[in-house]
Short mmCIF file of C-alpha atoms in Angstrom, two decimals:
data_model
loop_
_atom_site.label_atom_id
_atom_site.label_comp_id
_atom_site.label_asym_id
_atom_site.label_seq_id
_atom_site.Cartn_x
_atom_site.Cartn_y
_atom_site.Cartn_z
CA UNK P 93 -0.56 25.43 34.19
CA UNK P 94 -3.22 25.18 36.87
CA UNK P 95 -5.78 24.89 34.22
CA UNK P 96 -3.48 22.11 32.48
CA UNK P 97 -3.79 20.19 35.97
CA UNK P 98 -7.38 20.55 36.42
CA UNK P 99 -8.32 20.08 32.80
CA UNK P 100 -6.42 16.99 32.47
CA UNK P 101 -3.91 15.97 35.56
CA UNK P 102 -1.27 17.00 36.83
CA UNK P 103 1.28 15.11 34.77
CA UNK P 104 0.54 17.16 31.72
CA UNK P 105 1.34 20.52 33.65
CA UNK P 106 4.58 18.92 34.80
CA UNK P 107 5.37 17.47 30.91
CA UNK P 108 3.94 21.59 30.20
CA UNK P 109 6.37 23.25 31.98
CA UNK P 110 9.24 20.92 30.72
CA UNK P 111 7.91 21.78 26.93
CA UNK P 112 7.92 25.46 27.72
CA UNK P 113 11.20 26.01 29.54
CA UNK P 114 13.33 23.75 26.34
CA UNK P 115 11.57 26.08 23.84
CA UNK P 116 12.25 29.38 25.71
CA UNK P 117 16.02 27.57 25.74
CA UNK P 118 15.90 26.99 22.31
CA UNK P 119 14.59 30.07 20.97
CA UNK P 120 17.14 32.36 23.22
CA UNK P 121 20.59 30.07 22.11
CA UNK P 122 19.64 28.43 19.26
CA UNK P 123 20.20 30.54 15.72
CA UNK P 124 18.63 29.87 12.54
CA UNK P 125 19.06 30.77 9.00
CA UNK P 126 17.13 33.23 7.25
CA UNK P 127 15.39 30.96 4.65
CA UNK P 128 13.03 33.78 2.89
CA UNK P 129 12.46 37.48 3.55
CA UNK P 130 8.65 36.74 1.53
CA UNK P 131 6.21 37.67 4.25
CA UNK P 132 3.43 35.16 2.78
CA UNK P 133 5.98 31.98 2.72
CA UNK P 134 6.73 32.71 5.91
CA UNK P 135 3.12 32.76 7.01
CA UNK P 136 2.07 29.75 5.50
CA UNK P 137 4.74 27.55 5.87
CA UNK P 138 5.64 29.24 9.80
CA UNK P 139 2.19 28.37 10.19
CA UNK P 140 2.54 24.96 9.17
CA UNK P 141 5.43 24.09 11.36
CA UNK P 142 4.14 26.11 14.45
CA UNK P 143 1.18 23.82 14.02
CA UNK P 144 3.06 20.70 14.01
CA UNK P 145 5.10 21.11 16.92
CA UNK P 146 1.77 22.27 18.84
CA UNK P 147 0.08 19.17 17.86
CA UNK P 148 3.02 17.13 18.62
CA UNK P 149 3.57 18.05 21.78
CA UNK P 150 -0.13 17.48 22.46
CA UNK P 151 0.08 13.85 20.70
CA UNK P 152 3.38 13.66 23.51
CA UNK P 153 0.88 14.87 26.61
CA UNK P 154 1.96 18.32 26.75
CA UNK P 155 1.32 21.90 25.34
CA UNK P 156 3.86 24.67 24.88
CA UNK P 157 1.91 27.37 25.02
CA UNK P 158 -0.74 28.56 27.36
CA UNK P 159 -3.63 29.28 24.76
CA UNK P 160 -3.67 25.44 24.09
CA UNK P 161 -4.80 24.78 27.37
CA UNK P 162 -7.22 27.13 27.40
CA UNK P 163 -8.10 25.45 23.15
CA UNK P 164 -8.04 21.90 24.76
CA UNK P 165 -10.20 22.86 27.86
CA UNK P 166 -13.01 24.74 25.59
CA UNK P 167 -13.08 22.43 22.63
CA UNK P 168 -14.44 19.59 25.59
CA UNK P 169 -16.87 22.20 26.27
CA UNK P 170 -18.04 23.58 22.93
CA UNK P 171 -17.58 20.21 21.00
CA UNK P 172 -15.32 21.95 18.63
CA UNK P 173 -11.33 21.23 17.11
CA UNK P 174 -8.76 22.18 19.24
CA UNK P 175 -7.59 24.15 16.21
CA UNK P 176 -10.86 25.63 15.36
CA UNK P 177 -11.12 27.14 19.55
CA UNK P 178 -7.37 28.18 19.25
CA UNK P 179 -8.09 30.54 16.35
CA UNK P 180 -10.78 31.59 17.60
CA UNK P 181 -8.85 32.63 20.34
CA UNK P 182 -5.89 33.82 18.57
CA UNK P 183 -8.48 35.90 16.30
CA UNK P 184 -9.65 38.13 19.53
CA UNK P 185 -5.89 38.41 20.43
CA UNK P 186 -5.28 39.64 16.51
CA UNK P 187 -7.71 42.14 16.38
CA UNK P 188 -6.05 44.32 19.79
CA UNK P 189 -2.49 42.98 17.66
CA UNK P 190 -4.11 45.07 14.83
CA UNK P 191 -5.30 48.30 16.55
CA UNK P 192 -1.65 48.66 18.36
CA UNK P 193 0.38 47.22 15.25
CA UNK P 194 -0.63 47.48 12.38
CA UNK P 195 -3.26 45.86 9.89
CA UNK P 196 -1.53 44.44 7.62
CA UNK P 197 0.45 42.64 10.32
CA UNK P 198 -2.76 41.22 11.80
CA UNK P 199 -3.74 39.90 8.75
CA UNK P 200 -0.04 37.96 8.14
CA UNK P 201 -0.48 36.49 11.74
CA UNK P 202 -4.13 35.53 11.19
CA UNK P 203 -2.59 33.72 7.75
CA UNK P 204 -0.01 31.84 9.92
CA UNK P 205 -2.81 30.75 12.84
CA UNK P 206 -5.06 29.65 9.70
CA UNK P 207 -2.04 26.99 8.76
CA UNK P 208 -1.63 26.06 12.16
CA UNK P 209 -4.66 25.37 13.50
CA UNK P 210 -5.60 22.88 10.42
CA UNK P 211 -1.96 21.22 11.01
CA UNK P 212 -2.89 20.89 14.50
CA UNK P 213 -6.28 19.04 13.73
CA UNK P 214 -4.27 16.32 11.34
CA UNK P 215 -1.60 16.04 14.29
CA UNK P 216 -3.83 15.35 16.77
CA UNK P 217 -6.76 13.43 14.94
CA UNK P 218 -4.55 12.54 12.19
CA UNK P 219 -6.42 9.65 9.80
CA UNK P 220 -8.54 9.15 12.96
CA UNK P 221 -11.48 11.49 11.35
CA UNK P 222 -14.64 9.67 11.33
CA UNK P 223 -17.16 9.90 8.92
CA UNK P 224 -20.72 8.87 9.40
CA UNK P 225 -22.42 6.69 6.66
CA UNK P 226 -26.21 6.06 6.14
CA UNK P 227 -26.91 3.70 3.43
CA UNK P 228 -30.45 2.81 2.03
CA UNK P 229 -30.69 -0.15 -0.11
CA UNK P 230 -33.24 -3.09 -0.75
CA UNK P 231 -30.33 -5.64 -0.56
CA UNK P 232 -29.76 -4.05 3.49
CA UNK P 233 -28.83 -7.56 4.53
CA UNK P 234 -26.18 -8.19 2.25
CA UNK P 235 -25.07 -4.85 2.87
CA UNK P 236 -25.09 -5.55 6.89
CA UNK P 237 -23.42 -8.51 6.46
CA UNK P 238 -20.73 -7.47 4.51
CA UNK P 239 -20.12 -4.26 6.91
CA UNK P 240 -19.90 -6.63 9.87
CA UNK P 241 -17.58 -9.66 8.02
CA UNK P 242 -15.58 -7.70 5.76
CA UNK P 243 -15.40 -4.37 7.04
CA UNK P 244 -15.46 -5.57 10.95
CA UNK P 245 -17.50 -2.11 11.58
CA UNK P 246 -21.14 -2.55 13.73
CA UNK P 247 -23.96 -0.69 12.48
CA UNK P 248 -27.12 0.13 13.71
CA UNK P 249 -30.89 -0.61 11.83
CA UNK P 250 -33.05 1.94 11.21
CA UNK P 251 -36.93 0.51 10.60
CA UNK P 252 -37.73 3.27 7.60
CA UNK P 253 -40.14 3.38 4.84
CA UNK P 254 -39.84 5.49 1.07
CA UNK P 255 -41.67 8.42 0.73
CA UNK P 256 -41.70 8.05 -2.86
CA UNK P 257 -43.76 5.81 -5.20
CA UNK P 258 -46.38 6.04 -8.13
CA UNK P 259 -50.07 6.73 -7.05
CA UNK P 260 -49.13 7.46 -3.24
CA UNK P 261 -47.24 3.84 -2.61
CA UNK P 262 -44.43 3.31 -0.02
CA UNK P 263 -42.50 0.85 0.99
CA UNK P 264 -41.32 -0.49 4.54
CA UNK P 265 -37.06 -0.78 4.25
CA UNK P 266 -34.23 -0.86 6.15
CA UNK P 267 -31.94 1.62 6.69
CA UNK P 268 -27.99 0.89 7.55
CA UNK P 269 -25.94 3.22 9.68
CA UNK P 270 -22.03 2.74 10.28
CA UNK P 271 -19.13 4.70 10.84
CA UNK P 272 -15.88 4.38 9.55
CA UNK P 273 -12.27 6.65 8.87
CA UNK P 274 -11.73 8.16 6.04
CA UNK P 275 -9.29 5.24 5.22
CA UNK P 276 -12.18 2.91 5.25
CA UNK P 277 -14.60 5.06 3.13
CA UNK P 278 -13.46 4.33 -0.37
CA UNK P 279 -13.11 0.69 0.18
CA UNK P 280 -16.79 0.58 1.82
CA UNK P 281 -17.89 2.63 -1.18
CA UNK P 282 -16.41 -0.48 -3.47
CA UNK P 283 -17.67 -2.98 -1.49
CA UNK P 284 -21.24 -1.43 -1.77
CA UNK P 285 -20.63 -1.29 -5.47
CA UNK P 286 -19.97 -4.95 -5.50
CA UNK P 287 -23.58 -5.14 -4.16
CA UNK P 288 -25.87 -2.38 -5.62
CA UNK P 289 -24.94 0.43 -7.46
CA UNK P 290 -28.49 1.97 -6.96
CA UNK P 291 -28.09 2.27 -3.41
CA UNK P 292 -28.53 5.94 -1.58
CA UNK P 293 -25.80 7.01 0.07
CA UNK P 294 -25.40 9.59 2.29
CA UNK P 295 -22.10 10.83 3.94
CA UNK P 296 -20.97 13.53 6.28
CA UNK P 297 -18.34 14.19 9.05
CA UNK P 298 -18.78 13.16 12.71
CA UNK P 299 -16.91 15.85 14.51
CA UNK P 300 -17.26 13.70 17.64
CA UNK P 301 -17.94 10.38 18.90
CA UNK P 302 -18.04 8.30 22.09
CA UNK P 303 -18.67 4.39 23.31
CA UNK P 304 -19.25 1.99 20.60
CA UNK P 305 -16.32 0.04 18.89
CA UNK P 306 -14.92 2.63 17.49
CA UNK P 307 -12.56 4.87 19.97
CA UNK P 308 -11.21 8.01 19.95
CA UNK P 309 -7.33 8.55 20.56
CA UNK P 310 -7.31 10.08 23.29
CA UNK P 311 -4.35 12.73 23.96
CA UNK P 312 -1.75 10.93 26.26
CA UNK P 313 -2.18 12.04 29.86
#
């Protein structure tokens, strides 16, 4: 909690606490049904749920558990998913789980904090995932133009030139840089179509991104 304060303010240790004490509540009154005694549905699908209520509450400005903190705090550090530093975490906690339990019940609760950590990054990021797109074309200012009109989307100019060509030949051309959401990427793929199908295009995931006109959600503090 006095990480949560620090790390963010002091709001979202007071929203923390509130979180924490209605779970214990619910988990000590509250009964529920035995759905399945199948060790792997539960794993997958407890995972799933446990993730969604963690990345809920974090979407809400809260955690309800103290390794999220910790997940939230490191992942500003290490530039990595909240759900890819809470595994890791969860992983070193496993592994003493394993050497006092048992193995094989390790390996189910590694199975259920697979499924909730990848919940938790499409709670909190949701369709915000960005992907980066680098497009080289000789019709770049049809290309730029439709980006910025149709699209709405900046994009920065690279001043390139081919290192490819018959008898040693290159060429000076521009090269088009944008990002967009994964929403946006098949309808930017058509709308380069519409343009030139011979154009290079190169795509890949932008774990992170600041400034510019495209922002972040940030979690609600």
């Amino acid at each position: 909690i006095i990480l949560a304060s620090k790390t963010l303010n002091i709001k979202f240790a007071i929203r923390s606490i509130s979180a924490i004490a209605l779970l214990s509540f619910v988990v000590h009154f509250v009964e529920y049904p035995t759905v399945t005694d199948d060790k792997l549905l539960i794993s997958v699908f407890g995972g799933f749920f446990l993730g969604l209520g963690i990345g809920m509450s974090m979407r809400g400005g809260s955690v309800i558990d103290g390794t999220e903190v910790l997940a939230i705090f490191l992942s500003k550090k290490l530039s990595l998913t909240i759900g890819d530093v809470l595994l890791l975490i969860n992983l070193l906690i496993f592994s003493v789980g394993a050497y006092i339990l048992s193995v094989e019940t390790a390996l189910y609760a590694i199975l259920t904090y697979l499924a909730a950590a990848k919940t938790v990054d499409f709670v909190v990021d949701g369709v915000e995932e960005y992907v980066g797109v680098t497009i080289i074309s000789e019709k770049h200012q049809d290309l730029r133009t439709m980006i910025i009109k149709n699209l709405r989307r900046a994009c920065t100019i690279y001043a390139g030139k081919g290192g490819y060509g018959t008898n040693g030949e290159s060429y000076d051309k521009d090269i088009i840089y944008t990002v967009v959401t994964r929403l946006e990427l098949a309808r930017l793929q058509t709308e380069i179509d519409k343009i030139d199908k011979r154009a290079f295009i190169i795509m890949g995931i932008v774990k992170d991104l600041k400034g510019g006109m495209i922002k972040r959600k940030p979690l609600k503090q």
